[in-house]
Tab-separated table of C-alpha atoms in Angstrom:
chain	number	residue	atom	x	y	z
A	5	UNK	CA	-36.060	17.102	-4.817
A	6	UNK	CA	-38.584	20.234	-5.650
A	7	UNK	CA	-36.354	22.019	-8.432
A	8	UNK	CA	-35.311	18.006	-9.902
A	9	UNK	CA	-39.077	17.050	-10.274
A	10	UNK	CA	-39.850	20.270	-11.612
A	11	UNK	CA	-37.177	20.262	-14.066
A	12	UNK	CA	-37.623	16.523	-15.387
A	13	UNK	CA	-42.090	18.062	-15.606
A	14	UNK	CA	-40.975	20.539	-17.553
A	15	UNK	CA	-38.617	18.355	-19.779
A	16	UNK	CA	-41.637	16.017	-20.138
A	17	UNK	CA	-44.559	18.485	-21.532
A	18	UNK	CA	-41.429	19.897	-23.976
A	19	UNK	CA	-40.766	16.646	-25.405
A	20	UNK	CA	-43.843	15.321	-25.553
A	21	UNK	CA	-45.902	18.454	-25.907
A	22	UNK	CA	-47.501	17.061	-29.284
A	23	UNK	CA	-48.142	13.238	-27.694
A	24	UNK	CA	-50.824	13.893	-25.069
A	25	UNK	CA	-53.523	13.147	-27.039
A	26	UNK	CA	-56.136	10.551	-25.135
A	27	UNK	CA	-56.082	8.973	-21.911
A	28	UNK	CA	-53.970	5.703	-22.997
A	29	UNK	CA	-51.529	8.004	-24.446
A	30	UNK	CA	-47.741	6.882	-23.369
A	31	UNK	CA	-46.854	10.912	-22.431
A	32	UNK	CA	-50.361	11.074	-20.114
A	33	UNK	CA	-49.575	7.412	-18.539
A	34	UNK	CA	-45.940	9.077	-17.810
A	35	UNK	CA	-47.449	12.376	-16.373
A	36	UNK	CA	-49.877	10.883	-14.031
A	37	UNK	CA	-47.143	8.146	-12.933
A	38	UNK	CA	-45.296	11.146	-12.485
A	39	UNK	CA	-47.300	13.403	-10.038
A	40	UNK	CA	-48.396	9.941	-8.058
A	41	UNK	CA	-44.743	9.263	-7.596
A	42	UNK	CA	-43.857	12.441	-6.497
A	43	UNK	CA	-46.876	12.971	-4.201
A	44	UNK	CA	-45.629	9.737	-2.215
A	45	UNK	CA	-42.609	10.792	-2.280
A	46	UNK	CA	-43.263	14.237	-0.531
A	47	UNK	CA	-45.666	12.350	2.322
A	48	UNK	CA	-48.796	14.509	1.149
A	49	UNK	CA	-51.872	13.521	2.313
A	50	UNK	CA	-53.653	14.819	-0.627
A	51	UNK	CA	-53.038	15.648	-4.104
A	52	UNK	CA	-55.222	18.582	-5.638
A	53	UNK	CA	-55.581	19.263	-10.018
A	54	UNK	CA	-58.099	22.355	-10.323
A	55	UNK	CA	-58.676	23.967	-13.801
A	56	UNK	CA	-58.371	27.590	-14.181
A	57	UNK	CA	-58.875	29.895	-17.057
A	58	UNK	CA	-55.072	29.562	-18.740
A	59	UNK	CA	-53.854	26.391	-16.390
A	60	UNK	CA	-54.167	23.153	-14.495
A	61	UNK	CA	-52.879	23.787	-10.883
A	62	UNK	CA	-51.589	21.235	-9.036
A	63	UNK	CA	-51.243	21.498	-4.751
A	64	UNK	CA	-49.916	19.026	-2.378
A	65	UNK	CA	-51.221	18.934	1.101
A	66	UNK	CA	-48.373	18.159	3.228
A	67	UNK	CA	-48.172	18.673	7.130
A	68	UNK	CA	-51.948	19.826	6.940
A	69	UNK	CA	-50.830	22.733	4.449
A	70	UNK	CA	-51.971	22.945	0.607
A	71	UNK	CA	-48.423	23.862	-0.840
A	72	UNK	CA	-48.170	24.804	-5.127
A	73	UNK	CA	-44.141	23.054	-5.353
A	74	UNK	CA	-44.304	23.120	-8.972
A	75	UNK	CA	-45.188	24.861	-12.352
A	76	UNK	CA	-48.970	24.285	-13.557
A	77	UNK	CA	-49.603	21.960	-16.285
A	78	UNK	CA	-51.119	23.265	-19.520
A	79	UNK	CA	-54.578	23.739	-19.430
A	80	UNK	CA	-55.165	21.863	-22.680
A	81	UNK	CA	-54.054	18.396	-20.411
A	82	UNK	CA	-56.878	18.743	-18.455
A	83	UNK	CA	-59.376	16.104	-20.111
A	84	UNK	CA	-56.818	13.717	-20.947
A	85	UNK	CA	-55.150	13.944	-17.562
A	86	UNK	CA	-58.573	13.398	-15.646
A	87	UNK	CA	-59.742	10.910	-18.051
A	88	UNK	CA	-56.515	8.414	-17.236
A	89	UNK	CA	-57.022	9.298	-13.644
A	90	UNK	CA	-60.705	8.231	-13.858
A	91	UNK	CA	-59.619	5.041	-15.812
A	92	UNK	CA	-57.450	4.303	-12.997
A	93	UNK	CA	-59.765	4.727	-10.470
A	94	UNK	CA	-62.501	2.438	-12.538
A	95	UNK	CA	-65.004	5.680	-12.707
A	96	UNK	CA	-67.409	6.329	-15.289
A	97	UNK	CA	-65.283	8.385	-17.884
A	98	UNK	CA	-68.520	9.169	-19.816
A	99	UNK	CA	-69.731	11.194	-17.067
A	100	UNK	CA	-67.555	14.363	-17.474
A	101	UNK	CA	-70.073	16.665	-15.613
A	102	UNK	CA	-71.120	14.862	-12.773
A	103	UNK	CA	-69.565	14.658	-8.783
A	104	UNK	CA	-67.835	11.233	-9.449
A	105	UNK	CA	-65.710	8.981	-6.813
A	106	UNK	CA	-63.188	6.208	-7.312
A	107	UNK	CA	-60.048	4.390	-5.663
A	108	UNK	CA	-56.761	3.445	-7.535
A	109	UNK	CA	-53.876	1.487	-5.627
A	110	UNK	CA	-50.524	3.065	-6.267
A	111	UNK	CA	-47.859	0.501	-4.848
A	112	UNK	CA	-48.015	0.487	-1.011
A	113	UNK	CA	-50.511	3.547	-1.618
A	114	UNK	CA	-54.596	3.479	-1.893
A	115	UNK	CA	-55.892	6.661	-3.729
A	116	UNK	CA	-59.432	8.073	-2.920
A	117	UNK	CA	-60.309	9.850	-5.829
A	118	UNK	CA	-63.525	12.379	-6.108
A	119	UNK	CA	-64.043	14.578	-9.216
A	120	UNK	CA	-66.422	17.822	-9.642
A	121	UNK	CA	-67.341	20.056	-12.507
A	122	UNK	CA	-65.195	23.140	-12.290
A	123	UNK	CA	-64.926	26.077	-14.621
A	124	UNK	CA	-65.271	23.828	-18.151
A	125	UNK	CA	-63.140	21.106	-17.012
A	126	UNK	CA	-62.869	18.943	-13.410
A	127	UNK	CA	-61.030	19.250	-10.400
A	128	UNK	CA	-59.708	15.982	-8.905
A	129	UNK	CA	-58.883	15.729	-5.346
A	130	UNK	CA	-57.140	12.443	-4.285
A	131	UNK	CA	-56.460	11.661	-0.821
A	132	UNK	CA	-52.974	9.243	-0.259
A	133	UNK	CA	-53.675	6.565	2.584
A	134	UNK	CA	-49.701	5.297	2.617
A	135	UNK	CA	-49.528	1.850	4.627
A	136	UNK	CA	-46.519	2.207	5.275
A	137	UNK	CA	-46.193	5.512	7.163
A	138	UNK	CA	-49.449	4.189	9.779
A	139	UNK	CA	-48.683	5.367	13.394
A	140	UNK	CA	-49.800	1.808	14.807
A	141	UNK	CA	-48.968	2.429	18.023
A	142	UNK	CA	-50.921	5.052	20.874
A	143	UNK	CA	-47.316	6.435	22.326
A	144	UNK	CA	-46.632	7.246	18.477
A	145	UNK	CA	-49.181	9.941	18.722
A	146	UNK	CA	-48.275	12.549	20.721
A	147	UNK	CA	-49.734	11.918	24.224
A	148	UNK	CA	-48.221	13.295	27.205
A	149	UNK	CA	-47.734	10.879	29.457
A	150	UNK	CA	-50.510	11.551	31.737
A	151	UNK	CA	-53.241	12.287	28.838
A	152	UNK	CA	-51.936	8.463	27.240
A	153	UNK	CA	-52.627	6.775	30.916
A	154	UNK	CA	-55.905	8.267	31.080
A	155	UNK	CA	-57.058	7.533	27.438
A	156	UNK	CA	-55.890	3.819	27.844
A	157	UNK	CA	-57.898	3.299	31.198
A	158	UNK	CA	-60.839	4.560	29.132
A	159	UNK	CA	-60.190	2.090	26.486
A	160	UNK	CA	-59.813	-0.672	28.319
A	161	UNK	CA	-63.343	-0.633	30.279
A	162	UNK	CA	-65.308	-3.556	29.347
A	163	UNK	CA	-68.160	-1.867	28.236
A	164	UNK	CA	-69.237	2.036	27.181
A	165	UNK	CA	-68.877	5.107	24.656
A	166	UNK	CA	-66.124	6.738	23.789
A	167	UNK	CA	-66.126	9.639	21.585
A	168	UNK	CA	-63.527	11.312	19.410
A	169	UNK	CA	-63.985	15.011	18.221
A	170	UNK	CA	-62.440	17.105	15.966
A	171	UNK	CA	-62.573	18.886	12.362
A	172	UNK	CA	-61.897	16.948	9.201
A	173	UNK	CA	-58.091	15.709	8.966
A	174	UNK	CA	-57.274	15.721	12.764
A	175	UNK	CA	-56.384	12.769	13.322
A	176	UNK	CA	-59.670	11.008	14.650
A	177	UNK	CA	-59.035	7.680	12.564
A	178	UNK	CA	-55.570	7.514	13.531
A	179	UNK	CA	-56.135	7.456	17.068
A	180	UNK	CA	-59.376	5.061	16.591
A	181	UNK	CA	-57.256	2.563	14.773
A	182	UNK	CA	-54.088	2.548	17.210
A	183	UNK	CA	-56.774	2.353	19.942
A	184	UNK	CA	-58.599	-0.892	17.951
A	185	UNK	CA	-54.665	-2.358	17.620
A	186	UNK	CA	-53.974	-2.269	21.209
A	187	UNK	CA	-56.753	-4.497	22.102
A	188	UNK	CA	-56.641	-6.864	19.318
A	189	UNK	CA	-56.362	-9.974	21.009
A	190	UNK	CA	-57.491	-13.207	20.078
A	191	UNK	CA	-59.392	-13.111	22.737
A	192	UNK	CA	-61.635	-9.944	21.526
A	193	UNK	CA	-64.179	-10.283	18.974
A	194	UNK	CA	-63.603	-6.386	17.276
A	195	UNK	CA	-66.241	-5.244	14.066
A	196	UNK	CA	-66.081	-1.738	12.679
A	197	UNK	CA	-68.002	-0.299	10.750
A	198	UNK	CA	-66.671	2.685	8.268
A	199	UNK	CA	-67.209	5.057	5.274
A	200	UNK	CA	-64.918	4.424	3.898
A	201	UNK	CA	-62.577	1.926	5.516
A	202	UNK	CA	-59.252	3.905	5.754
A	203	UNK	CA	-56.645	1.323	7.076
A	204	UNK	CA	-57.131	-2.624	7.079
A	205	UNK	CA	-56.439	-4.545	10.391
A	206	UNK	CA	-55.221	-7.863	10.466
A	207	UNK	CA	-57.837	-9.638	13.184
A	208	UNK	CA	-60.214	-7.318	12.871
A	209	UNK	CA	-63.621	-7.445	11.048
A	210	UNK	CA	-64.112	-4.554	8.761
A	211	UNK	CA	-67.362	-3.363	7.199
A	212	UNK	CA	-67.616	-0.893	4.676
A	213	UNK	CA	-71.195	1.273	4.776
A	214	UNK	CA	-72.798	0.862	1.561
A	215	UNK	CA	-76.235	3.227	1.718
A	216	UNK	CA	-77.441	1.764	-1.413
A	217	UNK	CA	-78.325	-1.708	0.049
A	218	UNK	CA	-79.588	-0.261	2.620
A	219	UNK	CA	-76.297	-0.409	4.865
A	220	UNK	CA	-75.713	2.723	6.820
A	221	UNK	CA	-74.664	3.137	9.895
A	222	UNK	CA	-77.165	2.485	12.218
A	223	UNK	CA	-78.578	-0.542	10.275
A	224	UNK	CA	-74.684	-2.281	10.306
A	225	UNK	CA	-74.595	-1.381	13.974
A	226	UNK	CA	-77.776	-3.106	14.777
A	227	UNK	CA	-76.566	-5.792	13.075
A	228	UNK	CA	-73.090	-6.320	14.553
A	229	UNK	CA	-75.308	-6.549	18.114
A	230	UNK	CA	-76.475	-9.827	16.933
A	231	UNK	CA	-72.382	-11.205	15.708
A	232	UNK	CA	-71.366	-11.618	19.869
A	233	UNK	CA	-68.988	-9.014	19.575
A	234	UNK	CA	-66.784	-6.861	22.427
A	235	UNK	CA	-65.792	-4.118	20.741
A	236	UNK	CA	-67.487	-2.253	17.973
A	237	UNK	CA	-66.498	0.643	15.845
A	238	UNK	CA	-68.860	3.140	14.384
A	239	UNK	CA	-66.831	5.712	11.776
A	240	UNK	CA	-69.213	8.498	12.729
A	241	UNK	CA	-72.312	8.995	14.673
A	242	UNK	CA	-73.841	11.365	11.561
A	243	UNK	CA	-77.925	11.674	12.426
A	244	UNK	CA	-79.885	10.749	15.440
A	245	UNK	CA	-80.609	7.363	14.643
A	246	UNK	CA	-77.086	6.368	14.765
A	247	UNK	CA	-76.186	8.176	18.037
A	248	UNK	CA	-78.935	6.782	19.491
A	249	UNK	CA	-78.323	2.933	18.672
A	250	UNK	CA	-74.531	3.607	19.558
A	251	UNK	CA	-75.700	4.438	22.983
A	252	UNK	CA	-77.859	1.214	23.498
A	253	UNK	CA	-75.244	-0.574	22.058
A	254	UNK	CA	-73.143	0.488	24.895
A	255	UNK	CA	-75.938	-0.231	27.100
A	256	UNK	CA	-75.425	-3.545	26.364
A	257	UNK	CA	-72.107	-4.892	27.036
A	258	UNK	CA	-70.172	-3.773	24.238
A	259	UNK	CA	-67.255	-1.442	24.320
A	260	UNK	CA	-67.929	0.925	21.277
A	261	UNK	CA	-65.414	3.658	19.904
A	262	UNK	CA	-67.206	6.581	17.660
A	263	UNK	CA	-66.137	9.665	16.241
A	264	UNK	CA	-68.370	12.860	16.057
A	265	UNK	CA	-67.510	17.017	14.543
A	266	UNK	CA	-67.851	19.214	17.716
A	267	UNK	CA	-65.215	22.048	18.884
A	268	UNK	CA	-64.376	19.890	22.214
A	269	UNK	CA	-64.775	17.421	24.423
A	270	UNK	CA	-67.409	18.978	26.541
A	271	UNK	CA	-69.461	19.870	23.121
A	272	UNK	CA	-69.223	16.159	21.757
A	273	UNK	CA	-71.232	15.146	24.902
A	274	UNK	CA	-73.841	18.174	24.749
A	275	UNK	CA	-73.817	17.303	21.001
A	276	UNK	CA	-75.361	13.928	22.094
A	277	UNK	CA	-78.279	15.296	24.228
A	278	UNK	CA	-78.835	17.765	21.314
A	279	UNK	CA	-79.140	14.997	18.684
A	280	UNK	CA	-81.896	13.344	21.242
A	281	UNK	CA	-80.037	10.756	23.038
A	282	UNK	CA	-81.813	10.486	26.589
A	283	UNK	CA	-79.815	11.912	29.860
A	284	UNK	CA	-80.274	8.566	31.258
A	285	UNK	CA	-78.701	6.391	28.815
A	286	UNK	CA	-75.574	9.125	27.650
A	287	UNK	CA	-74.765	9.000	31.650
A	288	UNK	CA	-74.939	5.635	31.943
A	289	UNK	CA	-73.280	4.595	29.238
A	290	UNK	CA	-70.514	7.236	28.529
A	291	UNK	CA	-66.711	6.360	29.809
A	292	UNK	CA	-65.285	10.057	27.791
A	293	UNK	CA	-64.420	12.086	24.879
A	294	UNK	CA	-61.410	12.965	23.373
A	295	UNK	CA	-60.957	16.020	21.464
A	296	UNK	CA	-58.418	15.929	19.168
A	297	UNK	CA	-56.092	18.546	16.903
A	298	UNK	CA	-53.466	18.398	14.537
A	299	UNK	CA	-50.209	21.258	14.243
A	300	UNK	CA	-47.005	20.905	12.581
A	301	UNK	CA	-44.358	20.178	14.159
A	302	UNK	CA	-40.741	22.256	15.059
A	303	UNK	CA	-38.341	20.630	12.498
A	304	UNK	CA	-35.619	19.004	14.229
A	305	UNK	CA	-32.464	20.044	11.934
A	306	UNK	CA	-33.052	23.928	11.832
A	307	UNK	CA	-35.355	24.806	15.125
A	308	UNK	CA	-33.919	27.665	17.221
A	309	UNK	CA	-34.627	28.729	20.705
A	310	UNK	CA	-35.787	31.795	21.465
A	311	UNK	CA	-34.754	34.218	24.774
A	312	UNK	CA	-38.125	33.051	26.176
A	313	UNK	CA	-36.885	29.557	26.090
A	314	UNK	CA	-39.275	28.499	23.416
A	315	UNK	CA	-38.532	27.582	19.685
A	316	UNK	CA	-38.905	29.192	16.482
A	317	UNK	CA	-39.540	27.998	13.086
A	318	UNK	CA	-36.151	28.972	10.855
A	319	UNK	CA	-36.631	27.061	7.498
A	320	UNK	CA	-33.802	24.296	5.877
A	321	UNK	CA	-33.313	21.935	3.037
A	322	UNK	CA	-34.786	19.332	5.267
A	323	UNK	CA	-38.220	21.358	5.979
A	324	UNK	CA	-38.255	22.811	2.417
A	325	UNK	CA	-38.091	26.036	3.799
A	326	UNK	CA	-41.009	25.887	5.958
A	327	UNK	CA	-39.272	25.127	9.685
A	328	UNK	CA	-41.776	22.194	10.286
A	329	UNK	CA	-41.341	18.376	9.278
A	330	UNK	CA	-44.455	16.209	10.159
A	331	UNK	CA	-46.984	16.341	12.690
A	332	UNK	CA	-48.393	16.467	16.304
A	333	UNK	CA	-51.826	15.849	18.091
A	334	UNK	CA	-53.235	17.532	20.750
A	335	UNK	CA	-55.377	16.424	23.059
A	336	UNK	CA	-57.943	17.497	25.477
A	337	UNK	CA	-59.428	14.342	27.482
A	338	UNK	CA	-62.320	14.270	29.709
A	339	UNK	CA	-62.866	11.014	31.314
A	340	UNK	CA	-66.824	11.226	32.818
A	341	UNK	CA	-66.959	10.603	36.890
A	342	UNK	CA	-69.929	10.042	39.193
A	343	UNK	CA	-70.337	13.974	39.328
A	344	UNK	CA	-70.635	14.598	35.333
A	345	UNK	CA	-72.582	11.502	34.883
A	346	UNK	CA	-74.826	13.148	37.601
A	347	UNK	CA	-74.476	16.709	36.185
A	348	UNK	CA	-75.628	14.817	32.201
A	349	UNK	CA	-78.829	13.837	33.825
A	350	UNK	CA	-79.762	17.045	34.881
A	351	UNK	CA	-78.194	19.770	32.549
A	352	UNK	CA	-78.540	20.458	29.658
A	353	UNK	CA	-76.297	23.622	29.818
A	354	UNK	CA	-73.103	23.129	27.654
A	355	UNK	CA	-71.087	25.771	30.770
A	356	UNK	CA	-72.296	24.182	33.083
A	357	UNK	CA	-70.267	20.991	31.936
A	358	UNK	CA	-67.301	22.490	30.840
A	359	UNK	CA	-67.264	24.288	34.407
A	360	UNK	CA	-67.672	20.954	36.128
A	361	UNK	CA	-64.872	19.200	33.847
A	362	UNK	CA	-62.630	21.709	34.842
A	363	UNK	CA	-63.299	21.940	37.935
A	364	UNK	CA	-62.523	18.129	38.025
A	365	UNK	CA	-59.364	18.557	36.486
A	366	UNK	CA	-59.508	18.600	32.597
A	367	UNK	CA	-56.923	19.766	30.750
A	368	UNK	CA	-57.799	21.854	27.617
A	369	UNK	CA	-56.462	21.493	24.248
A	370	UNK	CA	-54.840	25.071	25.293
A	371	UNK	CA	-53.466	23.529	27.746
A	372	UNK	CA	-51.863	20.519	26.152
A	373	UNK	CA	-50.484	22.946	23.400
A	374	UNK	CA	-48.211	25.051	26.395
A	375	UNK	CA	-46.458	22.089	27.490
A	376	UNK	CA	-45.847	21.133	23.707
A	377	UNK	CA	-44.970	24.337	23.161
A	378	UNK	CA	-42.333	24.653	26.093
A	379	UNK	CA	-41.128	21.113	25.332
A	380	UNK	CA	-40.109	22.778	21.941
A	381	UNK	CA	-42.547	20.142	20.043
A	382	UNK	CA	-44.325	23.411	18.057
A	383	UNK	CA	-45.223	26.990	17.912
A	384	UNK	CA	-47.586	29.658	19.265
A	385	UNK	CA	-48.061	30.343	16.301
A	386	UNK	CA	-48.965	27.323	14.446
A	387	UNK	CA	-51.211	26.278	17.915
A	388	UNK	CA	-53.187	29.892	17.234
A	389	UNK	CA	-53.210	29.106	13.643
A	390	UNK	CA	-54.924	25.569	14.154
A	391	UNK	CA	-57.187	26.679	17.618
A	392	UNK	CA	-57.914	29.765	16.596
C-alpha cells in the first residue's frame, strides 16, 4: 500500500506540478483528499505537515510511533496546502502567523486540526478520531481478567472518585468512554463534561467546555450538580478549583469519573492532596485510580518465540516491517480500602502510600507488563521503551 500511494504522490506533483496555485485549486483539493485518505487508511492517529528549509514533511503516527512512509512534498505547496486545510477546518485563513485550531469531518472521520508558525511557513498537526475503529467495550482493552473485575466493581459503586492517570495518548478517554457505555442505562442520568468532546454517546449528555463564556470545568461541574444526575464526567481535573469541586461532587451522591497527568496510581492520589483537596474529603470520597499505558503490540502473522519462551518482534508485509500491528494497555489499579483511606488522612508521604498499596496487594504497571509479556501480547523492549 506504502510504495502504491507513494507512486500515484509522486505521479500527482509531476502532472500537476504547474496547477497548485491557491487553495481551491483542483491539484491541492486532490493532494489533501489524498493524504486524508491515506492517513485513514493506515489507522494513524495523527497526521503531521512541518516545513523545513527545502521541504514539507509529512509523518503518520501509527501504533503510538511518528513514522515518515513517504517522499516530502515540495516546499513551495506549503501555503496552498495549509490554506485548503484551514478552509476545511473553517479557520481564519487570514491569520497565517498565529497558533490557530479547527475541526473538518472526513467521512466516518472527525479531524482536530491546530496550526503554528514554523520556520516561514506552518506546521499542521491533525489528530484522526475514526468512529468506526472505537473499542466500545471494557474486555476490548486489554485487562487481565482480574485487573477488569476489579475496575468494574469500582465503577459500579453508587457514588465516589475515580481517577485515570497517564501521559498524553494513553488511552485515558478510551477507557473513560467504555466505562460511561457500560452503565448507560435508561435508568442512569450520565453528563460529561470535555475539552474537547472526543467520541459522541448515544444516551449520554455531552458538554463541550467553552472558557470564553465562562464555561470551564469547574463552573460546568457545578452546574451539572443542580441537573439530578448519577454519573458525571469531568475530562480533566486541570487546577485546584476543579479537583476540589470534583471531590464534593462525589461527596454528594454522584458517581464521577476524572482523568488527571501523574506517573501512577499512587501519585494521582498524592497529586490530589498536593493540589489542596482536604485529607478528609479525598478519603472519603475516593473508590481508586487507574494508571494507564499504551505499547504496541506482537504482530500476530510474523511473531517468533524466543528460547526464553517469550516473543520477538520479526517484521512482515502485514506489520510494514515493524513486527507490531495495533495496540495494548496496561494497567496498574489500586482500589482504596479502610487502611489507605485511613493512611490519606494522615500522610502526606507519597512512599508511604505506595508501600501500603503494595503491601495490600497492587499490582504495578511492571507487573501487568510480565504477564503480557509472557502471554506473548508484547515486548521487553517496547514495555522499557514506553515505562522507561
Amino acid at each position: 500500500m506504502i510504495k502504491d500511494f507513494d507512486e500515484q504522490l509522486r505521479k500527482l506533483i509531476h502532472r500537476e506540478r504547474h496547477n497548485f496555485a491557491g487553495s481551491s485549486s483542483r491539484a491541492i483539493v486532490e493532494l489533501v483528499n489524498l493524504l486524508f485518505d491515506f492517513a485513514v487508511k493506515m489507522r494513524a492517529s495523527d497526521l503531521h505537515i512541518e516545513p523545513f528549509e527545502e521541504s514539507l514533511r509529512v509523518r503518520y503516527r501509527i501504533d503510538g510511533q511518528l513514522q515518515e512512509l513517504h517522499q516530502a512534498l515540495p516546499l513551495h505547496l506549503a501555503d496552498a496546502l495549509t490554506s485548503r486545510i484551514k478552509i476545511l477546518a473553517r479557520m481564519d485563513t487570514t491569520a497565517a502567523f498565529q497558533p490557530l485550531d479547527g475541526a473538518i469531518q472526513f467521512g466516518n472521520v472527525e479531524m482536530r486540526v491546530a496550526t503554528m508558525p514554523s520556520f516561514g511557513a506552518e506546521s499542521v498537526t491533525i489528530r484522526l478520531l475514526d468512529s468506526s475503529l472505537e473499542l466500545d467495550k471494557l474486555s476490548d482493552l486489554g485487562f487481565t481478567a482480574a485487573n477488569l473485575k476489579l475496575f468494574r466493581q469500582m465503577i459500579r459503586s453508587a457514588a465516589g472518585m475515580i481517577i485515570l492517570t497517564g501521559p498524553m495518548n494513553s488511552g485515558k478517554s478510551t477507557t473513560l468512554y467504555a466505562a460511561l457505555r457500560e452503565l448507560n442505562q435508561p435508568t442512569r442520568s450520565i453528563m460529561t463534561l470535555e475539552d474537547p468532546i472526543e467520541q459522541h454517546v448515544e444516551g449520554i449528555s455531552q458538554v463541550q467546555v467553552n472558557e470564553k463564556t465562562g464555561l470551564t470545568f469547574a463552573a460546568g461541574l457545578r452546574a451539572m450538580l443542580r441537573m439530578d444526575c448519577n454519573v458525571l464526567m469531568v475530562g480533566e481535573a486541570r487546577d485546584a478549583e476543579t479537583a476540589k469541586t470534583a471531590v464534593r461532587a462525589a461527596l454528594t451522591g454522584h458517581l464521577l469519573f476524572t482523568t488527571l497527568h501523574a506517573n501512577d496510581s499512587c501519585s494521582a492520589v498524592f497529586r490530589m492532596l498536593e493540589m489542596g483537596v482536604e485529607p478528609y474529603l479525598l478519603a472519603a470520597t475516593l473508590n481508586g485510580a487507574v494508571a494507564q499505558r499504551l505499547v504496541r503490540r506482537l504482530c500476530p502473522k510474523c511473531k517468533r518465540i524466543c528460547a526464553d519462551g517469550t516473543f520477538e518482534a520479526v517484521g512482515c508485509e502485514e506489520c510494514r516491517g515493524t513486527g507490531y500491528s495495533g495496540r495494548i494497555a496496561l494497567h496498574e489499579i489500586l482500589r482504596v480500602d479502610k487502611s489507605l483511606r485511613s493512611l490519606i488522612l494522615s500522610s502526606r508521604d507519597l512512599d508511604a502510600i505506595r508501600s501500603a498499596a503494595l503491601e495490600a496487594g497492587l499490582k504495578t504497571l511492571a507487573d501487568d507488563a510480565t504477564d503480557k509479556i509472557r502471554e506473548g501480547l508484547t515486548t521487553l523492549d517496547e514495555v522499557r521503551r514506553v515505562l522507561n
